[in-house]
mmCIF file of C-alpha atoms in Angstrom:
data_model
loop_
_atom_site.group_PDB
_atom_site.id
_atom_site.type_symbol
_atom_site.label_atom_id
_atom_site.label_comp_id
_atom_site.label_asym_id
_atom_site.label_seq_id
_atom_site.Cartn_x
_atom_site.Cartn_y
_atom_site.Cartn_z
ATOM 1 C CA ALA A 1 14.424 -28.582 -2.420
ATOM 2 C CA ALA A 2 12.484 -30.351 -5.190
ATOM 3 C CA PRO A 3 14.279 -33.712 -4.876
ATOM 4 C CA GLY A 4 11.966 -35.466 -7.308
ATOM 5 C CA TYR A 5 11.434 -32.891 -10.048
ATOM 6 C CA ALA A 6 13.940 -32.611 -12.899
ATOM 7 C CA VAL A 7 12.555 -29.309 -14.222
ATOM 8 C CA ALA A 8 12.377 -27.825 -10.722
ATOM 9 C CA LYS A 9 16.020 -28.733 -10.157
ATOM 10 C CA GLU A 10 16.906 -27.083 -13.437
ATOM 11 C CA ILE A 11 15.089 -23.907 -12.412
ATOM 12 C CA ILE A 12 16.859 -23.926 -9.037
ATOM 13 C CA ARG A 13 20.202 -24.246 -10.804
ATOM 14 C CA LEU A 14 19.280 -21.337 -13.073
ATOM 15 C CA VAL A 15 18.375 -19.195 -10.040
ATOM 16 C CA ASN A 16 21.814 -19.863 -8.583
ATOM 17 C CA ASP A 17 23.535 -19.234 -11.908
ATOM 18 C CA VAL A 18 21.705 -15.918 -12.176
ATOM 19 C CA ALA A 19 22.846 -15.137 -8.626
ATOM 20 C CA THR A 20 26.476 -15.717 -9.611
ATOM 21 C CA VAL A 21 26.195 -13.116 -12.379
ATOM 22 C CA VAL A 22 23.982 -10.556 -10.638
ATOM 23 C CA ASN A 23 25.794 -10.591 -7.305
ATOM 24 C CA ALA A 24 29.143 -9.936 -8.995
ATOM 25 C CA ASP A 25 27.915 -7.128 -11.237
ATOM 26 C CA PRO A 26 30.239 -4.112 -10.806
ATOM 27 C CA VAL A 27 27.391 -1.581 -11.082
ATOM 28 C CA THR A 28 24.600 -3.161 -9.056
ATOM 29 C CA GLY A 29 26.450 -5.833 -7.061
ATOM 30 C CA ASP A 30 26.272 -3.844 -3.834
ATOM 31 C CA LEU A 31 22.616 -2.901 -4.345
ATOM 32 C CA LEU A 32 20.967 -6.108 -5.524
ATOM 33 C CA LYS A 33 21.548 -9.673 -4.400
ATOM 34 C CA VAL A 34 19.938 -12.954 -5.429
ATOM 35 C CA VAL A 35 19.897 -15.499 -2.613
ATOM 36 C CA TYR A 36 18.558 -19.053 -2.711
ATOM 37 C CA PRO A 37 18.444 -20.359 0.883
ATOM 38 C CA PRO A 38 19.085 -24.115 1.104
ATOM 39 C CA ASN A 39 16.815 -26.361 3.154
ATOM 40 C CA TYR A 40 14.044 -23.848 3.744
ATOM 41 C CA ASN A 41 12.145 -24.862 6.883
ATOM 42 C CA VAL A 42 10.173 -23.402 9.785
ATOM 43 C CA SER A 43 13.279 -22.206 11.617
ATOM 44 C CA LEU A 44 14.454 -20.267 8.564
ATOM 45 C CA ALA A 45 10.913 -19.013 7.912
ATOM 46 C CA GLU A 46 10.881 -17.483 11.392
ATOM 47 C CA LYS A 47 13.655 -15.171 10.187
ATOM 48 C CA VAL A 48 12.747 -14.681 6.526
ATOM 49 C CA ILE A 49 9.038 -13.925 6.852
ATOM 50 C CA PRO A 50 9.258 -11.096 9.423
ATOM 51 C CA ALA A 51 12.155 -9.567 7.461
ATOM 52 C CA SER A 52 10.306 -9.520 4.118
ATOM 53 C CA ASP A 53 8.884 -6.338 2.622
ATOM 54 C CA LEU A 54 6.931 -8.066 -0.157
ATOM 55 C CA SER A 55 5.196 -11.424 -0.428
ATOM 56 C CA GLU A 56 5.490 -12.975 -3.900
ATOM 57 C CA GLN A 57 2.633 -15.433 -4.485
ATOM 58 C CA ILE A 58 2.784 -15.905 -8.237
ATOM 59 C CA SER A 59 1.315 -19.357 -8.893
ATOM 60 C CA THR A 60 -0.911 -19.845 -11.929
ATOM 61 C CA ALA A 61 -4.529 -18.984 -11.178
ATOM 62 C CA GLY A 62 -6.634 -22.088 -10.666
ATOM 63 C CA LYS A 63 -3.830 -24.323 -9.397
ATOM 64 C CA GLU A 64 -4.560 -23.592 -5.705
ATOM 65 C CA ALA A 65 -0.822 -23.697 -5.130
ATOM 66 C CA SER A 66 -0.556 -21.424 -2.108
ATOM 67 C CA GLY A 67 -0.429 -22.824 1.423
ATOM 68 C CA THR A 68 -0.268 -20.826 4.623
ATOM 69 C CA GLY A 69 2.944 -18.984 3.789
ATOM 70 C CA ASN A 70 1.138 -16.080 2.138
ATOM 71 C CA MET A 71 -0.995 -15.624 5.267
ATOM 72 C CA LYS A 72 2.122 -15.480 7.452
ATOM 73 C CA PHE A 73 3.708 -12.825 5.251
ATOM 74 C CA MET A 74 0.460 -10.851 5.439
ATOM 75 C CA MET A 75 0.346 -11.060 9.244
ATOM 76 C CA ASN A 76 3.918 -9.729 9.369
ATOM 77 C CA GLY A 77 3.032 -6.699 7.252
ATOM 78 C CA ALA A 78 4.268 -7.789 3.836
ATOM 79 C CA PRO A 79 1.771 -6.868 1.105
ATOM 80 C CA THR A 80 1.194 -9.471 -1.588
ATOM 81 C CA ILE A 81 2.035 -9.327 -5.256
ATOM 82 C CA GLY A 82 0.146 -12.247 -6.704
ATOM 83 C CA THR A 83 -2.415 -13.894 -8.911
ATOM 84 C CA LEU A 84 -5.988 -14.830 -8.099
ATOM 85 C CA ASP A 85 -4.980 -18.248 -6.817
ATOM 86 C CA GLY A 86 -5.511 -20.075 -3.546
ATOM 87 C CA ALA A 87 -5.616 -17.971 -0.402
ATOM 88 C CA ASN A 88 -4.603 -14.912 -2.425
ATOM 89 C CA VAL A 89 -8.303 -14.598 -3.244
ATOM 90 C CA GLU A 90 -9.210 -14.288 0.438
ATOM 91 C CA ILE A 91 -6.269 -11.975 1.173
ATOM 92 C CA LEU A 92 -7.369 -9.622 -1.618
ATOM 93 C CA ARG A 93 -10.921 -9.690 -0.300
ATOM 94 C CA GLU A 94 -9.793 -8.820 3.224
ATOM 95 C CA VAL A 95 -7.253 -6.080 2.463
ATOM 96 C CA GLY A 96 -8.876 -4.539 -0.606
ATOM 97 C CA ALA A 97 -7.416 -3.900 -4.062
ATOM 98 C CA GLY A 98 -5.469 -0.841 -2.899
ATOM 99 C CA ASN A 99 -3.399 -2.955 -0.507
ATOM 100 C CA PHE A 100 -2.681 -5.858 -2.852
ATOM 101 C CA PHE A 101 -0.687 -5.942 -6.092
ATOM 102 C CA LEU A 102 -2.773 -8.124 -8.390
ATOM 103 C CA PHE A 103 -1.649 -9.369 -11.788
ATOM 104 C CA GLY A 104 -2.187 -12.209 -14.214
ATOM 105 C CA LEU A 105 -4.927 -14.241 -15.800
ATOM 106 C CA THR A 106 -7.933 -15.469 -13.879
ATOM 107 C CA ALA A 107 -8.620 -19.196 -13.548
ATOM 108 C CA ALA A 108 -11.268 -18.974 -16.280
ATOM 109 C CA GLU A 109 -8.891 -17.095 -18.586
ATOM 110 C CA VAL A 110 -6.211 -19.715 -17.975
ATOM 111 C CA VAL A 111 -8.532 -22.461 -19.218
ATOM 112 C CA VAL A 112 -9.299 -20.524 -22.397
ATOM 113 C CA ARG A 113 -5.656 -19.617 -22.979
ATOM 114 C CA ARG A 114 -4.496 -23.216 -22.781
ATOM 115 C CA GLN A 115 -6.773 -24.139 -25.676
ATOM 116 C CA ASP A 116 -4.421 -22.293 -28.032
ATOM 117 C CA PRO A 117 -1.396 -24.553 -28.711
ATOM 118 C CA GLU A 118 0.681 -21.510 -29.686
ATOM 119 C CA GLN A 119 -0.293 -19.331 -26.726
ATOM 120 C CA SER A 120 3.216 -19.201 -25.228
ATOM 121 C CA LYS A 121 4.874 -18.426 -28.556
ATOM 122 C CA LYS A 122 2.429 -15.568 -29.143
ATOM 123 C CA ALA A 123 3.002 -14.186 -25.647
ATOM 124 C CA ILE A 124 6.787 -14.204 -26.045
ATOM 125 C CA GLU A 125 6.659 -12.619 -29.471
ATOM 126 C CA ALA A 126 4.460 -9.857 -28.035
ATOM 127 C CA SER A 127 6.848 -9.165 -25.143
ATOM 128 C CA PRO A 128 10.268 -7.702 -26.037
ATOM 129 C CA ALA A 129 11.315 -7.871 -22.375
ATOM 130 C CA LEU A 130 10.556 -11.570 -22.039
ATOM 131 C CA ARG A 131 12.080 -12.334 -25.418
ATOM 132 C CA ASP A 132 15.309 -10.620 -24.353
ATOM 133 C CA VAL A 133 15.416 -12.536 -21.062
ATOM 134 C CA LEU A 134 14.932 -15.897 -22.762
ATOM 135 C CA GLN A 135 17.532 -15.010 -25.387
ATOM 136 C CA MET A 136 20.104 -14.209 -22.687
ATOM 137 C CA ILE A 137 19.437 -17.540 -20.989
ATOM 138 C CA ALA A 138 19.580 -19.431 -24.290
ATOM 139 C CA GLU A 139 22.887 -17.781 -25.248
ATOM 140 C CA GLY A 140 24.500 -18.906 -22.009
ATOM 141 C CA ARG A 141 24.772 -15.495 -20.350
ATOM 142 C CA PHE A 142 24.274 -17.213 -16.982
ATOM 143 C CA SER A 143 26.104 -20.444 -17.827
ATOM 144 C CA PRO A 144 29.179 -19.417 -19.838
ATOM 145 C CA GLY A 145 30.914 -22.717 -19.176
ATOM 146 C CA GLN A 146 28.009 -24.610 -20.711
ATOM 147 C CA PRO A 147 26.108 -22.242 -23.038
ATOM 148 C CA ASP A 148 23.452 -24.821 -23.956
ATOM 149 C CA ARG A 149 22.682 -25.762 -20.336
ATOM 150 C CA TYR A 150 19.201 -24.224 -20.358
ATOM 151 C CA HIS A 151 18.153 -24.825 -23.951
ATOM 152 C CA GLY A 152 15.603 -27.388 -22.783
ATOM 153 C CA LEU A 153 14.115 -25.003 -20.238
ATOM 154 C CA VAL A 154 13.839 -22.180 -22.765
ATOM 155 C CA HIS A 155 12.298 -24.546 -25.315
ATOM 156 C CA ARG A 156 9.721 -25.558 -22.699
ATOM 157 C CA ILE A 157 8.693 -21.947 -22.165
ATOM 158 C CA TRP A 158 8.361 -21.348 -25.909
ATOM 159 C CA HIS A 159 6.384 -24.501 -26.664
ATOM 160 C CA GLN A 160 5.079 -26.232 -23.509
ATOM 161 C CA ASP A 161 4.310 -23.419 -21.086
ATOM 162 C CA TYR A 162 1.556 -25.215 -19.178
ATOM 163 C CA PHE A 163 1.770 -22.788 -16.250
ATOM 164 C CA LEU A 164 1.433 -19.758 -18.556
ATOM 165 C CA VAL A 165 4.557 -18.020 -17.299
ATOM 166 C CA ALA A 166 4.909 -16.202 -20.609
ATOM 167 C CA ALA A 167 1.291 -15.111 -20.657
ATOM 168 C CA ASP A 168 1.540 -13.501 -17.201
ATOM 169 C CA PHE A 169 5.036 -12.016 -17.585
ATOM 170 C CA ASP A 170 4.212 -8.500 -18.808
ATOM 171 C CA ALA A 171 1.400 -8.119 -16.285
ATOM 172 C CA TYR A 172 3.881 -9.098 -13.578
ATOM 173 C CA LEU A 173 6.264 -6.359 -14.717
ATOM 174 C CA VAL A 174 3.456 -3.794 -14.501
ATOM 175 C CA ALA A 175 2.588 -4.974 -10.985
ATOM 176 C CA GLN A 176 6.241 -4.749 -9.936
ATOM 177 C CA ALA A 177 6.339 -1.155 -11.210
ATOM 178 C CA ALA A 178 3.329 -0.444 -8.978
ATOM 179 C CA VAL A 179 5.215 -2.000 -6.059
ATOM 180 C CA ASP A 180 8.197 0.272 -6.758
ATOM 181 C CA ALA A 181 5.988 3.361 -6.850
ATOM 182 C CA CYS A 182 4.291 2.414 -3.593
ATOM 183 C CA TYR A 183 7.558 1.575 -1.844
ATOM 184 C CA GLY A 184 8.936 4.959 -2.856
ATOM 185 C CA ASP A 185 6.087 6.638 -0.967
ATOM 186 C CA ARG A 186 6.960 5.784 2.636
ATOM 187 C CA GLU A 187 3.639 6.855 4.153
ATOM 188 C CA ARG A 188 1.641 4.887 1.626
ATOM 189 C CA TRP A 189 3.815 1.801 1.999
ATOM 190 C CA LEU A 190 3.515 1.871 5.806
ATOM 191 C CA THR A 191 -0.256 2.179 5.444
ATOM 192 C CA VAL A 192 -0.425 -0.790 3.079
ATOM 193 C CA ALA A 193 1.784 -2.863 5.387
ATOM 194 C CA ALA A 194 -0.288 -1.935 8.461
ATOM 195 C CA MET A 195 -3.516 -2.769 6.663
ATOM 196 C CA ASN A 196 -2.203 -6.209 5.812
ATOM 197 C CA THR A 197 -1.411 -6.929 9.447
ATOM 198 C CA ALA A 198 -4.675 -5.425 10.683
ATOM 199 C CA ARG A 199 -6.815 -7.408 8.242
ATOM 200 C CA SER A 200 -5.112 -10.760 8.819
ATOM 201 C CA GLY A 201 -7.476 -11.796 11.611
ATOM 202 C CA PHE A 202 -9.664 -13.686 9.152
ATOM 203 C CA PHE A 203 -6.914 -16.298 8.884
ATOM 204 C CA SER A 204 -6.859 -17.134 12.586
ATOM 205 C CA SER A 205 -6.811 -20.847 13.415
ATOM 206 C CA ASP A 206 -9.869 -20.389 15.670
ATOM 207 C CA ARG A 207 -11.978 -19.105 12.778
ATOM 208 C CA THR A 208 -10.657 -21.846 10.526
ATOM 209 C CA ILE A 209 -11.484 -24.625 12.982
ATOM 210 C CA ARG A 210 -14.982 -23.225 13.560
ATOM 211 C CA GLY A 211 -15.475 -23.244 9.805
ATOM 212 C CA TYR A 212 -14.433 -26.898 9.582
ATOM 213 C CA MET A 213 -16.761 -27.754 12.475
ATOM 214 C CA ASN A 214 -19.760 -26.094 10.846
ATOM 215 C CA ASP A 215 -19.166 -26.799 7.169
ATOM 216 C CA ILE A 216 -17.385 -30.158 7.086
ATOM 217 C CA TRP A 217 -17.489 -32.074 10.361
ATOM 218 C CA GLY A 218 -20.975 -31.043 11.485
ATOM 219 C CA VAL A 219 -20.034 -30.962 15.190
ATOM 220 C CA GLN A 220 -20.703 -28.580 18.034
ATOM 221 C CA SER A 221 -18.075 -26.979 20.251
ATOM 222 C CA ALA A 222 -17.563 -28.647 23.630
ATOM 223 C CA LEU A 223 -17.011 -25.236 25.248
#
């Protein structure tokens, strides 16, 4: 729940403000819902992960942000849409490019991109979709009672986008379009889902422990 991060709390509030607008929309309200579960924990994960069709692992490449959650989604048949970060790299290797929705900069490209102090501004100016989204947030479309509520967050994206959200945005949209096309083809989607489950054996705890024994601890099995 991000108790110690001011920006994270602001993002969480924005998610819930977006939910208020989207969930009440007269055209799409019964087709699309935004839900932010409070107090996410193992008990809730036991319900959410098996019920998920798609695993979103969208951390900035090079930050090694992913834990074991992406592996659990994979084991339950949810293909990944994600960057080349953390365990996503191993998931992509195991399932193959045709069963993974890859997008975004590589870790090396991230380093180069950050050297340009105007990289986020250039990315936004080159993306009409992202520019429109940020404009809606800045105008208070999701916070009509306090139109300037997210001015600081929008300013951060324009000028201090350390995590390169703007740079990866259009590539993410392209990947989501590929997800839509795949999901619309039931046979293909079932194949992709089955391949994710079938190829998840690499992430077994037994293999992981053996790797630690050989590569880090330098010990032999007692069995």
